[in-house]
Short mmCIF file of C-alpha atoms (C1' of nucleotides) in Angstrom, two decimals:
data_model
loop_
_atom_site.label_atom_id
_atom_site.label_comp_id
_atom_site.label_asym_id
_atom_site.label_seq_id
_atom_site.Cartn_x
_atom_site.Cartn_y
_atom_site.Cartn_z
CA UNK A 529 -32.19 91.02 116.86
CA UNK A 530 -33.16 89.77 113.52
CA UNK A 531 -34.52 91.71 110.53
CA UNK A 532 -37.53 89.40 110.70
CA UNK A 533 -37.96 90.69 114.64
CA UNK A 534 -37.46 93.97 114.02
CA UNK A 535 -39.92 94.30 111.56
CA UNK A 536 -42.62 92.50 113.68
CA UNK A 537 -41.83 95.33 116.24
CA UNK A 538 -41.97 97.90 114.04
CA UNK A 539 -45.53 96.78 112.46
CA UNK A 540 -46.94 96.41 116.15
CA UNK A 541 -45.53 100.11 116.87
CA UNK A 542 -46.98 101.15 113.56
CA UNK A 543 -50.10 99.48 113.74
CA UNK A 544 -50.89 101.09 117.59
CA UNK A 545 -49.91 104.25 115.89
CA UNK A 546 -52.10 104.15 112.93
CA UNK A 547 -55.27 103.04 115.62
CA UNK A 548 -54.54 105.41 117.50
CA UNK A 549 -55.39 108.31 114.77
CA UNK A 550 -57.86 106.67 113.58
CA UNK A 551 -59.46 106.28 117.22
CA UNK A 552 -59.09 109.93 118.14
CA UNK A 553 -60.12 111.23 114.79
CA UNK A 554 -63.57 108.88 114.52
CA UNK A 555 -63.63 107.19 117.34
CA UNK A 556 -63.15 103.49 117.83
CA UNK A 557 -66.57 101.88 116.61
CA UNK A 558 -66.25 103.65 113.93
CA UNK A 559 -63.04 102.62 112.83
CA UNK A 560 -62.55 99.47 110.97
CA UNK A 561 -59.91 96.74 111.22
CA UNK A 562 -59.54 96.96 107.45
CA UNK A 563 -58.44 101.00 107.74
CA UNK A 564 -56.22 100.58 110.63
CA UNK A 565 -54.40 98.21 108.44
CA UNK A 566 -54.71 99.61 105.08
CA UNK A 567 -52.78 102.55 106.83
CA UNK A 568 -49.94 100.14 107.60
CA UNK A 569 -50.17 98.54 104.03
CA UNK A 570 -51.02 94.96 105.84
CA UNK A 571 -54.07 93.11 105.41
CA UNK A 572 -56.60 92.62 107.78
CA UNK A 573 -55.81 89.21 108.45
CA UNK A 574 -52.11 89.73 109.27
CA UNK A 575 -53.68 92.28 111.89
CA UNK A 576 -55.07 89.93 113.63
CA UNK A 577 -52.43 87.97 113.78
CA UNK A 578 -51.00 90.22 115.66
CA UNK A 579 -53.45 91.11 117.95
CA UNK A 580 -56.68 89.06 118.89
CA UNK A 581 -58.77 91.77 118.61
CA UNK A 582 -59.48 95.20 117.79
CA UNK A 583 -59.26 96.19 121.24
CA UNK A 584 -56.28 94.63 121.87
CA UNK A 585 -54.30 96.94 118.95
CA UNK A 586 -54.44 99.32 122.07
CA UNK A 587 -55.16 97.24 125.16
CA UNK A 588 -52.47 94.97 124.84
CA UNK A 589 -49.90 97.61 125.62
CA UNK A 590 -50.59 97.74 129.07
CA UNK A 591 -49.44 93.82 129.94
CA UNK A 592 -45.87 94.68 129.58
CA UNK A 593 -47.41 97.67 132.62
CA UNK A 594 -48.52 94.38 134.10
CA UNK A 595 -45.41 92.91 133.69
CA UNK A 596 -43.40 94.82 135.41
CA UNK A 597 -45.99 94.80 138.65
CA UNK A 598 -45.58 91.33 138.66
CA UNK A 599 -41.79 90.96 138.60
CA UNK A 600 -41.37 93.41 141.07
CA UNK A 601 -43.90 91.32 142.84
CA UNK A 602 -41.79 88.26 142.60
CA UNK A 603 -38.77 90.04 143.89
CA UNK A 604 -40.98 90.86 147.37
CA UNK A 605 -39.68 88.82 150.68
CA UNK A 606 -42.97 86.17 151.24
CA UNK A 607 -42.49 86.67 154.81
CA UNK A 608 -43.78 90.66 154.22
CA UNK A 609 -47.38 91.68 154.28
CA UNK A 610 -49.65 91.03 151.57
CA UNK A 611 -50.24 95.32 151.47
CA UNK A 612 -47.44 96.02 151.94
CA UNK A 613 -46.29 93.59 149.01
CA UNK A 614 -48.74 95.35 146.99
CA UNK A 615 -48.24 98.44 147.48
CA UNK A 616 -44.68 98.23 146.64
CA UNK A 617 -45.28 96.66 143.28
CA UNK A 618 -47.97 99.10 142.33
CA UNK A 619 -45.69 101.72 142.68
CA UNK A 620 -43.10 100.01 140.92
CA UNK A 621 -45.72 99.86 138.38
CA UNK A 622 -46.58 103.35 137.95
CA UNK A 623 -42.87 104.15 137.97
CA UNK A 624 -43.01 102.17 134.66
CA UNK A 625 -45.56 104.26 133.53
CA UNK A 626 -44.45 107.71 134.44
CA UNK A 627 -40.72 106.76 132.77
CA UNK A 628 -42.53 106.57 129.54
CA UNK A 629 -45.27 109.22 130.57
CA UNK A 630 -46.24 110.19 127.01
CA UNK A 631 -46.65 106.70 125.60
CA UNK A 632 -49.15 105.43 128.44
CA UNK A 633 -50.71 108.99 128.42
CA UNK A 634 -51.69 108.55 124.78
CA UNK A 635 -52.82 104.28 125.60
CA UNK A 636 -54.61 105.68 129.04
CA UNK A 637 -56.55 108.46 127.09
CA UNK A 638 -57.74 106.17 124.17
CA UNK A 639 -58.66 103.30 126.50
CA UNK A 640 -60.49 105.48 128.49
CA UNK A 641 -62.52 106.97 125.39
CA UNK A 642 -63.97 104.03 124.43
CA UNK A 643 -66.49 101.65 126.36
CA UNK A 644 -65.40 98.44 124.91
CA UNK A 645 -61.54 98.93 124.99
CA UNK A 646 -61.88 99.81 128.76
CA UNK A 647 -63.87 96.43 129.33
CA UNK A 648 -61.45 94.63 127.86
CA UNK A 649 -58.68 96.70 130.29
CA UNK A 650 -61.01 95.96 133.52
CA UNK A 651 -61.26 92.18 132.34
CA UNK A 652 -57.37 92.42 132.09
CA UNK A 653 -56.96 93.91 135.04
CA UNK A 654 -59.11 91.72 137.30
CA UNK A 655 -57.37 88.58 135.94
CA UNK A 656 -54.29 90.00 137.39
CA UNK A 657 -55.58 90.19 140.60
CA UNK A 658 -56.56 86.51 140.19
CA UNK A 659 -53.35 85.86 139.36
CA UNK A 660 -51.77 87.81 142.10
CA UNK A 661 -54.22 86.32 144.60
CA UNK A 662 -52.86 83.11 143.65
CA UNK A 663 -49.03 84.20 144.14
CA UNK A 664 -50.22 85.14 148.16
CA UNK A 665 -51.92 81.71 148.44
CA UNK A 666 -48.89 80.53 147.60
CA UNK A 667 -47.06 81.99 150.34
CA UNK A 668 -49.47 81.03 152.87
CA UNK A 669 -47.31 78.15 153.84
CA UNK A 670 -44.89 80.59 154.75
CA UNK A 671 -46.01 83.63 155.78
CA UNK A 672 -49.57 83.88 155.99
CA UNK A 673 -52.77 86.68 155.45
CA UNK A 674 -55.79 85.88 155.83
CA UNK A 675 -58.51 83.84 153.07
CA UNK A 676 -59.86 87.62 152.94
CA UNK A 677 -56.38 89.88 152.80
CA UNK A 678 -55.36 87.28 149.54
CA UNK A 679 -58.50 88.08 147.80
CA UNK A 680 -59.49 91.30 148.82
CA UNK A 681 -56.10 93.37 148.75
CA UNK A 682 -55.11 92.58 145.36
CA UNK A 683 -58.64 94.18 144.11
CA UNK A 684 -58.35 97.34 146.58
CA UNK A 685 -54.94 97.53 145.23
CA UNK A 686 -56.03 97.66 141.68
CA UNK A 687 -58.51 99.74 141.94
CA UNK A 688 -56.65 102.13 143.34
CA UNK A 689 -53.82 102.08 140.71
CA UNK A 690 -57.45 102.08 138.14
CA UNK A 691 -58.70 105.38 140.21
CA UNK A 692 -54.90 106.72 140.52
CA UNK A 693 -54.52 106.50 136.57
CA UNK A 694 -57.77 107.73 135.43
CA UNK A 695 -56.94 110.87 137.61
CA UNK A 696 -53.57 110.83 136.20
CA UNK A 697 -55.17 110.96 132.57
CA UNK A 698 -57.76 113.56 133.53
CA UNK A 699 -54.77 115.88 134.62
CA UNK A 700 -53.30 115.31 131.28
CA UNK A 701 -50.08 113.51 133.16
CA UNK A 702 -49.35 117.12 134.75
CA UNK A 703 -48.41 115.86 138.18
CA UNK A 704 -46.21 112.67 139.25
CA UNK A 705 -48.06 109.45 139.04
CA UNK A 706 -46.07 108.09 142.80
CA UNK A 707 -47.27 111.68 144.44
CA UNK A 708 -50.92 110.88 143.08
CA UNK A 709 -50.74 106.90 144.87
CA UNK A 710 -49.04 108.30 147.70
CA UNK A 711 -51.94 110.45 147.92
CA UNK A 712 -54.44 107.74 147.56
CA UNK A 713 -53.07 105.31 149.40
CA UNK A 714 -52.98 107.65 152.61
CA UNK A 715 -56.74 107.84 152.33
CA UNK A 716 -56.87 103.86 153.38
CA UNK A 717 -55.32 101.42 156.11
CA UNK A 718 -55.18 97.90 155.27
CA UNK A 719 -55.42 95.53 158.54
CA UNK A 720 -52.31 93.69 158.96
CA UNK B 994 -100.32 95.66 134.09
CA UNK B 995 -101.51 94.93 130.23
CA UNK B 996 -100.98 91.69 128.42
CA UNK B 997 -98.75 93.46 126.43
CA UNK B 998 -96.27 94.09 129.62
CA UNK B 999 -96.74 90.36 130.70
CA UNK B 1000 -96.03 88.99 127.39
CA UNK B 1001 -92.74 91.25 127.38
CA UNK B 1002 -91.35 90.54 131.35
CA UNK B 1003 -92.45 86.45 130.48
CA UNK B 1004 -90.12 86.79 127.18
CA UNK B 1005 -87.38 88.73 128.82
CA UNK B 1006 -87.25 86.20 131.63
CA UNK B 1007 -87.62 83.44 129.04
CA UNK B 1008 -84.85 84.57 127.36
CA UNK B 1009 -82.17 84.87 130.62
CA UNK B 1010 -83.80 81.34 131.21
CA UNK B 1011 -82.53 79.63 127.92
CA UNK B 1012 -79.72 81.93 127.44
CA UNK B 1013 -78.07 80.66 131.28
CA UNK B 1014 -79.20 76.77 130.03
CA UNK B 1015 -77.00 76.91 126.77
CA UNK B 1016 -74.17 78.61 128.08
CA UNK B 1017 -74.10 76.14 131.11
CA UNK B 1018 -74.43 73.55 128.43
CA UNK B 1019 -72.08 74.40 125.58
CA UNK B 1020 -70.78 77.73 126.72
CA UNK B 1021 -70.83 81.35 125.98
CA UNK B 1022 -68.48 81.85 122.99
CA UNK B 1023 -70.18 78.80 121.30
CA UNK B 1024 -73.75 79.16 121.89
CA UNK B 1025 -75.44 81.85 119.33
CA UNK B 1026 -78.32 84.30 119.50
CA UNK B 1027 -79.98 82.22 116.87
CA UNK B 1028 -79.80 79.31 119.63
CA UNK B 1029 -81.18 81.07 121.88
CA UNK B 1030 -83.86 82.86 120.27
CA UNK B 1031 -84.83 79.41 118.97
CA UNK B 1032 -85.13 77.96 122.35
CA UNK B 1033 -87.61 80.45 122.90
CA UNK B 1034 -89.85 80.41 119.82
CA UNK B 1035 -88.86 84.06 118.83
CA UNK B 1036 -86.44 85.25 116.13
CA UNK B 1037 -83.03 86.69 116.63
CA UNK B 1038 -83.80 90.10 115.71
CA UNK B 1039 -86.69 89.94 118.30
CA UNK B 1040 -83.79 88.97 121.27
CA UNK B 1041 -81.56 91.91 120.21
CA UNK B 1042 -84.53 94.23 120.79
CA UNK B 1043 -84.74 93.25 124.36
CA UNK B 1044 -81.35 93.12 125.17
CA UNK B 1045 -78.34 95.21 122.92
CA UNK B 1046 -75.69 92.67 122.92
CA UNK B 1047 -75.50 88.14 123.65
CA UNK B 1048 -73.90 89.63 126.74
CA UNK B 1049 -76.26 91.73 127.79
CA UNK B 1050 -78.70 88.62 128.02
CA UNK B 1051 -77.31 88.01 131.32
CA UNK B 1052 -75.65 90.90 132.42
CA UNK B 1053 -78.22 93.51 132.28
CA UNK B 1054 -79.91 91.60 135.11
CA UNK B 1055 -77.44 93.07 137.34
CA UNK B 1056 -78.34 96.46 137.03
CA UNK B 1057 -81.32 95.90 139.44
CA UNK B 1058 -79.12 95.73 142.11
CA UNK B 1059 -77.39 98.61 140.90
CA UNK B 1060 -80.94 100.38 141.32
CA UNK B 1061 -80.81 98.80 144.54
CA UNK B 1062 -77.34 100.45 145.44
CA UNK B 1063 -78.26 103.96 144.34
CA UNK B 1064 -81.64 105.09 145.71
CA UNK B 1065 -80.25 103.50 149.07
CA UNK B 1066 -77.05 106.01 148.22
CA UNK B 1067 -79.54 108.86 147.30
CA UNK B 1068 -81.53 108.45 150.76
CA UNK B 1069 -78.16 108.94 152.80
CA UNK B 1070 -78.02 112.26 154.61
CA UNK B 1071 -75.71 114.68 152.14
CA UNK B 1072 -73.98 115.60 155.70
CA UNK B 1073 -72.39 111.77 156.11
CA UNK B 1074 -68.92 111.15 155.48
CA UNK B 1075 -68.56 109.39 151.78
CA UNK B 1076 -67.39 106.34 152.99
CA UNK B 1077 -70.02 105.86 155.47
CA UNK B 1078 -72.84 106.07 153.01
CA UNK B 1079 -70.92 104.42 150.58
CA UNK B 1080 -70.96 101.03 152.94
CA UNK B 1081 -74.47 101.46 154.03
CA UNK B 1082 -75.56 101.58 150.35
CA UNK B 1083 -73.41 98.60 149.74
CA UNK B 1084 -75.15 96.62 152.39
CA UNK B 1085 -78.17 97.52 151.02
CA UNK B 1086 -77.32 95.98 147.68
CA UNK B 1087 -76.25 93.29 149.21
CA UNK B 1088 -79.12 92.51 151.13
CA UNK B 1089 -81.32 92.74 148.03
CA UNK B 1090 -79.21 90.11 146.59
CA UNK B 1091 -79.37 87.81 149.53
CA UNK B 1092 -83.14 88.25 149.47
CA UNK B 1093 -83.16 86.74 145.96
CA UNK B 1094 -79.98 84.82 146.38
CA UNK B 1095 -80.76 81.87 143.79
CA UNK B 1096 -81.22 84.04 141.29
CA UNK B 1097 -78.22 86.25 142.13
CA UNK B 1098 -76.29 83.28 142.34
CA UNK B 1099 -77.00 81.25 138.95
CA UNK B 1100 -76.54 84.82 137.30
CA UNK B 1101 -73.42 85.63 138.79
CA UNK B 1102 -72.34 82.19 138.20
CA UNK B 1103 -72.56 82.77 134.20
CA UNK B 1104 -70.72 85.88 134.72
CA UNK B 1105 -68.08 84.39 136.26
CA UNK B 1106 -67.63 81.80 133.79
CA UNK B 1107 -66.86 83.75 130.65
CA UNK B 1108 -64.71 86.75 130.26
CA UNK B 1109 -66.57 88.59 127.69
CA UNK B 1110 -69.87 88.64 130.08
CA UNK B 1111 -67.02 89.59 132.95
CA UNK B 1112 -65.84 91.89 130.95
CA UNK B 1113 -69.38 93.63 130.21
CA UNK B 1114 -69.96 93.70 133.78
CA UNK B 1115 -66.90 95.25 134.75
CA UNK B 1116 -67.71 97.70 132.71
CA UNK B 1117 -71.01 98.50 134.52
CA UNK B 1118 -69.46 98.52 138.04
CA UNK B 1119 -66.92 100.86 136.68
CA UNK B 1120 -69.86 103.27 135.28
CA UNK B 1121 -71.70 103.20 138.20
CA UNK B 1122 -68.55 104.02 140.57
CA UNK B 1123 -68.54 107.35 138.40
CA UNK B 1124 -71.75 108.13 138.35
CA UNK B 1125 -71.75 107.98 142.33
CA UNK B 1126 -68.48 109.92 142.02
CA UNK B 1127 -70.26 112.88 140.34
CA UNK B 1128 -72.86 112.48 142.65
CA UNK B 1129 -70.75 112.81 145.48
CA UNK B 1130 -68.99 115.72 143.92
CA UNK B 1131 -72.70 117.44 144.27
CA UNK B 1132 -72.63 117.06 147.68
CA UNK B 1133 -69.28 118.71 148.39
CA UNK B 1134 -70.85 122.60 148.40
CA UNK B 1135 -72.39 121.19 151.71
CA UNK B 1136 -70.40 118.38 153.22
CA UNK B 1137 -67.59 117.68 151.43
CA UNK B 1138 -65.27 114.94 151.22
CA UNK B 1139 -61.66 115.85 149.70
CA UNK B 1140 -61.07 115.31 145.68
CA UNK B 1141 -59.36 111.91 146.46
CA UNK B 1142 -62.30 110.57 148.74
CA UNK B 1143 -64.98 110.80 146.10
CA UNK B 1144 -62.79 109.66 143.22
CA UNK B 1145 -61.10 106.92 145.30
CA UNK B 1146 -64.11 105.67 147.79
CA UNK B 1147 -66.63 104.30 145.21
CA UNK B 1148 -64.21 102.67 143.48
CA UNK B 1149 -62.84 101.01 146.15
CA UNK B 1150 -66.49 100.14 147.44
CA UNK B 1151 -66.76 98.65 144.19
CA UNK B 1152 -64.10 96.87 144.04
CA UNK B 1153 -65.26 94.96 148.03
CA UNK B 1154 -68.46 94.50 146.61
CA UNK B 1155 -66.75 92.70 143.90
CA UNK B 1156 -64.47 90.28 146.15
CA UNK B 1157 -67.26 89.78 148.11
CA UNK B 1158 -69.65 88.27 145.32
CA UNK B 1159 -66.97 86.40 143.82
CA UNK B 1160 -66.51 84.99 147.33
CA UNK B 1161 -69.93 84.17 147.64
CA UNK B 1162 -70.37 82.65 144.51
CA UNK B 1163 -66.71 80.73 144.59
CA UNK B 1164 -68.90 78.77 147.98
CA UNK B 1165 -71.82 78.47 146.21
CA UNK B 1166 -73.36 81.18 148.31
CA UNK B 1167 -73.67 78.56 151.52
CA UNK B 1168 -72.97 81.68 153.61
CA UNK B 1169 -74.79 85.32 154.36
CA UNK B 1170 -73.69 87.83 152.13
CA UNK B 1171 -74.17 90.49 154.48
CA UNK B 1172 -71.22 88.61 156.81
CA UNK B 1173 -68.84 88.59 154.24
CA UNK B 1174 -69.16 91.42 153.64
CA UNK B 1175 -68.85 92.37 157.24
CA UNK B 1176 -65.40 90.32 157.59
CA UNK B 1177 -64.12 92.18 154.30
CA UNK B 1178 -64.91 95.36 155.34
CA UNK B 1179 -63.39 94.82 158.97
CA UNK B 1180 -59.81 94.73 156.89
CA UNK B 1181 -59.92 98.35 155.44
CA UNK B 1182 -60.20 101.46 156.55
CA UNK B 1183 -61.16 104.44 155.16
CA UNK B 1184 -60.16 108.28 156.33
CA UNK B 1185 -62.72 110.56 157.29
"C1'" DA C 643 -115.60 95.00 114.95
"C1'" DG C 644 -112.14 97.99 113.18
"C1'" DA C 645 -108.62 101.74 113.13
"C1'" DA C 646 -104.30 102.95 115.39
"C1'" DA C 647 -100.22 101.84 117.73
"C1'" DT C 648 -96.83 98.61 119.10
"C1'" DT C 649 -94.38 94.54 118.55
"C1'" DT C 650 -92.41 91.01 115.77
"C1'" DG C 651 -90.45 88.86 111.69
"C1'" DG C 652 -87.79 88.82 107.50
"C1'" DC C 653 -84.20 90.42 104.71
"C1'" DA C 654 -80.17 92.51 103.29
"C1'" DC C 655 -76.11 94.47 104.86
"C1'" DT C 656 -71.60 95.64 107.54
"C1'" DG C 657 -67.85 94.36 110.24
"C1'" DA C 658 -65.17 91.24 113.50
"C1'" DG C 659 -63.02 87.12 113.73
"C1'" DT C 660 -61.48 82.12 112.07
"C1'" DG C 661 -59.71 78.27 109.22
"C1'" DA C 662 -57.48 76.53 105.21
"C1'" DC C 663 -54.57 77.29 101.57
"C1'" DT C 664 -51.12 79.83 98.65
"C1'" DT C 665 -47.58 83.16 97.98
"C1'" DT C 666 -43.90 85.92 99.63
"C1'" DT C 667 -39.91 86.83 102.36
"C1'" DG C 668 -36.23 86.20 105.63
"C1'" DT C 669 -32.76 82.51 107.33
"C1'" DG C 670 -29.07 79.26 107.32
"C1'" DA C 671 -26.24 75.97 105.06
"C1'" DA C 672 -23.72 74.41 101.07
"C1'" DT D 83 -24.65 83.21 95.75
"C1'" DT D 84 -27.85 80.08 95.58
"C1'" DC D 85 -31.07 76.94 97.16
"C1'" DA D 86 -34.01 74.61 100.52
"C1'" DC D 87 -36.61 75.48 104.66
"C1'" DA D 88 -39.34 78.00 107.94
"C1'" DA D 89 -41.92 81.82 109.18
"C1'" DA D 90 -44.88 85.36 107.99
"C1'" DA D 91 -48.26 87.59 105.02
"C1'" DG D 92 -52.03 87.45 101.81
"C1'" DT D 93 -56.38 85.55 99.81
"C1'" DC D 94 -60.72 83.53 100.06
"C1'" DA D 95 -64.65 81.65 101.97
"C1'" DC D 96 -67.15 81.30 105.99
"C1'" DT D 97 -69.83 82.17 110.66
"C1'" DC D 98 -71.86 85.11 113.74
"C1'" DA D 99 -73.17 89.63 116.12
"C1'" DG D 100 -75.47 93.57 115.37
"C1'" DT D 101 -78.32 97.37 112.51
"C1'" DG D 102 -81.71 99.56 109.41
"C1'" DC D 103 -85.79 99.07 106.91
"C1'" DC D 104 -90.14 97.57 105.70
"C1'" DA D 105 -94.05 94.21 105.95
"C1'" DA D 106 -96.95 91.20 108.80
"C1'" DA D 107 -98.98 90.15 113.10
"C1'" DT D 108 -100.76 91.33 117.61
"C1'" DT D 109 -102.53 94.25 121.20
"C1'" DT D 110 -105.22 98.22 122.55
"C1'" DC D 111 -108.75 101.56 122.44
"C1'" DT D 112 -112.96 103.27 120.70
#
DNA sequence: AGAAATTTGGCACTGAGTGACTTTTGTGAA
DNA sequence: TTCACAAAAGTCACTCAGTGCCAAATTTCT
């Protein structure tokens, strides 16, 4: 890796960091682009460069979460169930998240403490499950599911992993993210 | 009902009116309040009193059926199982959209088209869920209704209503909302 | 008709975000 | 090492959303 990558890394890391104060200490309307990077020593501008918005200093952390639900999604046999598909990848998902526990605790908590960060998350979110959707079209050829399993399972599915992690972050990360899905998820049968 | 109130509802619906015209025209991001204000013979600063935020232009129209959705949930026997009178208010909702469908539709249609309204409505749906979460929590020192059930029900309600709209709009609403609703439904099911 | 209350407009301001341009800094070859 | 090139960062000027404040207009009530 480069000296030129590694510093991009490290003024992405530094630049969540410095939000992150600044969002728990005065919240995150009240916090200005310009102060999260005069904390850094970076202008404003070159913030921005590196992420869209001001939500996104924080939000943006959770697509490599994303990421990883998708991959494991890709690795699923398109002959299998759409739930059970799902399923699967959420919980590879969350096993993700519970390997680096602390660091999505602290992302969960601030997302969840501000209004407009959290849209931005739910907007993120739901365009997964378009995207998802689209995967299971995909394997209709194949293996089928119904018009309704392709649209509506991806969006149970996320909303459980949504209802899972916001529990998750209420508990302060005290119990095991898979025991809390494998809770959930026993409260609900998807038709096959 | 004074002049006063007329004037008000005829510039609030003016606004939605121009407001859904420009953004079908030129789009969300690039039509401004100033456009729209313009359109209507009333100045910018007059717009943001009626509605906080260019979003909220079209998105606040939404929480009437979220009125809809929670005195139905507030008439439901405490005794009920969550999930029962979380699908009865959820019908209820729906049928008060299908009983004004154009106007549901063309206002769900702007939604749809632009993330940052999306975004702002996701937001909503995800404030309401909790708000019937706490009031299911009330009901718990008479009929309860585990911990999981009243975190995980509303959201997932939420998240079928959701499908279902997006269904309905994604066919230009050509069939009954309620029966969509009925055929998603028919794929989950929920513990008692 | 006229005083009181409410609504609207105008203005000045902050902060997010963008585009264009210049300066700085890392990279790769001679 | 040094020098040319590319990538990144900074600067500046700009647009637009949103807010607070005060003045002008409009509705209401007497």
């Amino acid at each position: 890796m480069s000296l030129r990558e590694r510093k991009k890394d490290k003024t992405r890391a530094d630049l969540l960091a410095a939000a992150l104060e600044l969002f728990e200490k005065q919240g995150f309307a009240e916090t200005t682009i310009h102060q999260i990077a005069d904390a850094v020593d970076v202008s404003a501008r070159t913030l921005l460069r590196y992420f869209p918005t001001k939500e996104d200093v924080v939000v943006s952390w959770v697509e490599e979460g994303m990421s990883v639900f998708l991959s494991s999604f890709a690795d699923r046999p398109a002959s299998e169930p759409a739930h059970v598909s799902l399923l699967a990848s959420a919980r590879a998902m969350l096993a993700h998240y519970q390997s680096q526990a602390e660091f999505y605790l602290t992302i969960e908590r601030a997302i969840a403490s501000s209004p407009a960060i959290r849209a931005r998350k739910l907007e993120m979110s739901a365009r997964l499950a378009e995207e998802v959707t689209e995967l299971l079209r995909q394997r209709r050829g194949t293996a089928g599911g119904g018009d309704w399993q392709v649209l509506l399972y991806p969006a149970l599915v996320f909303a459980m992993l949504r209802a899972v992690i916001g529990r998750w972050v209420a508990e302060n990360g005290d119990r095991d993210l898979l025991a809390l899905f494998d809770e959930a998820s026993s409260l609900v049968t998807f038709a096959a």
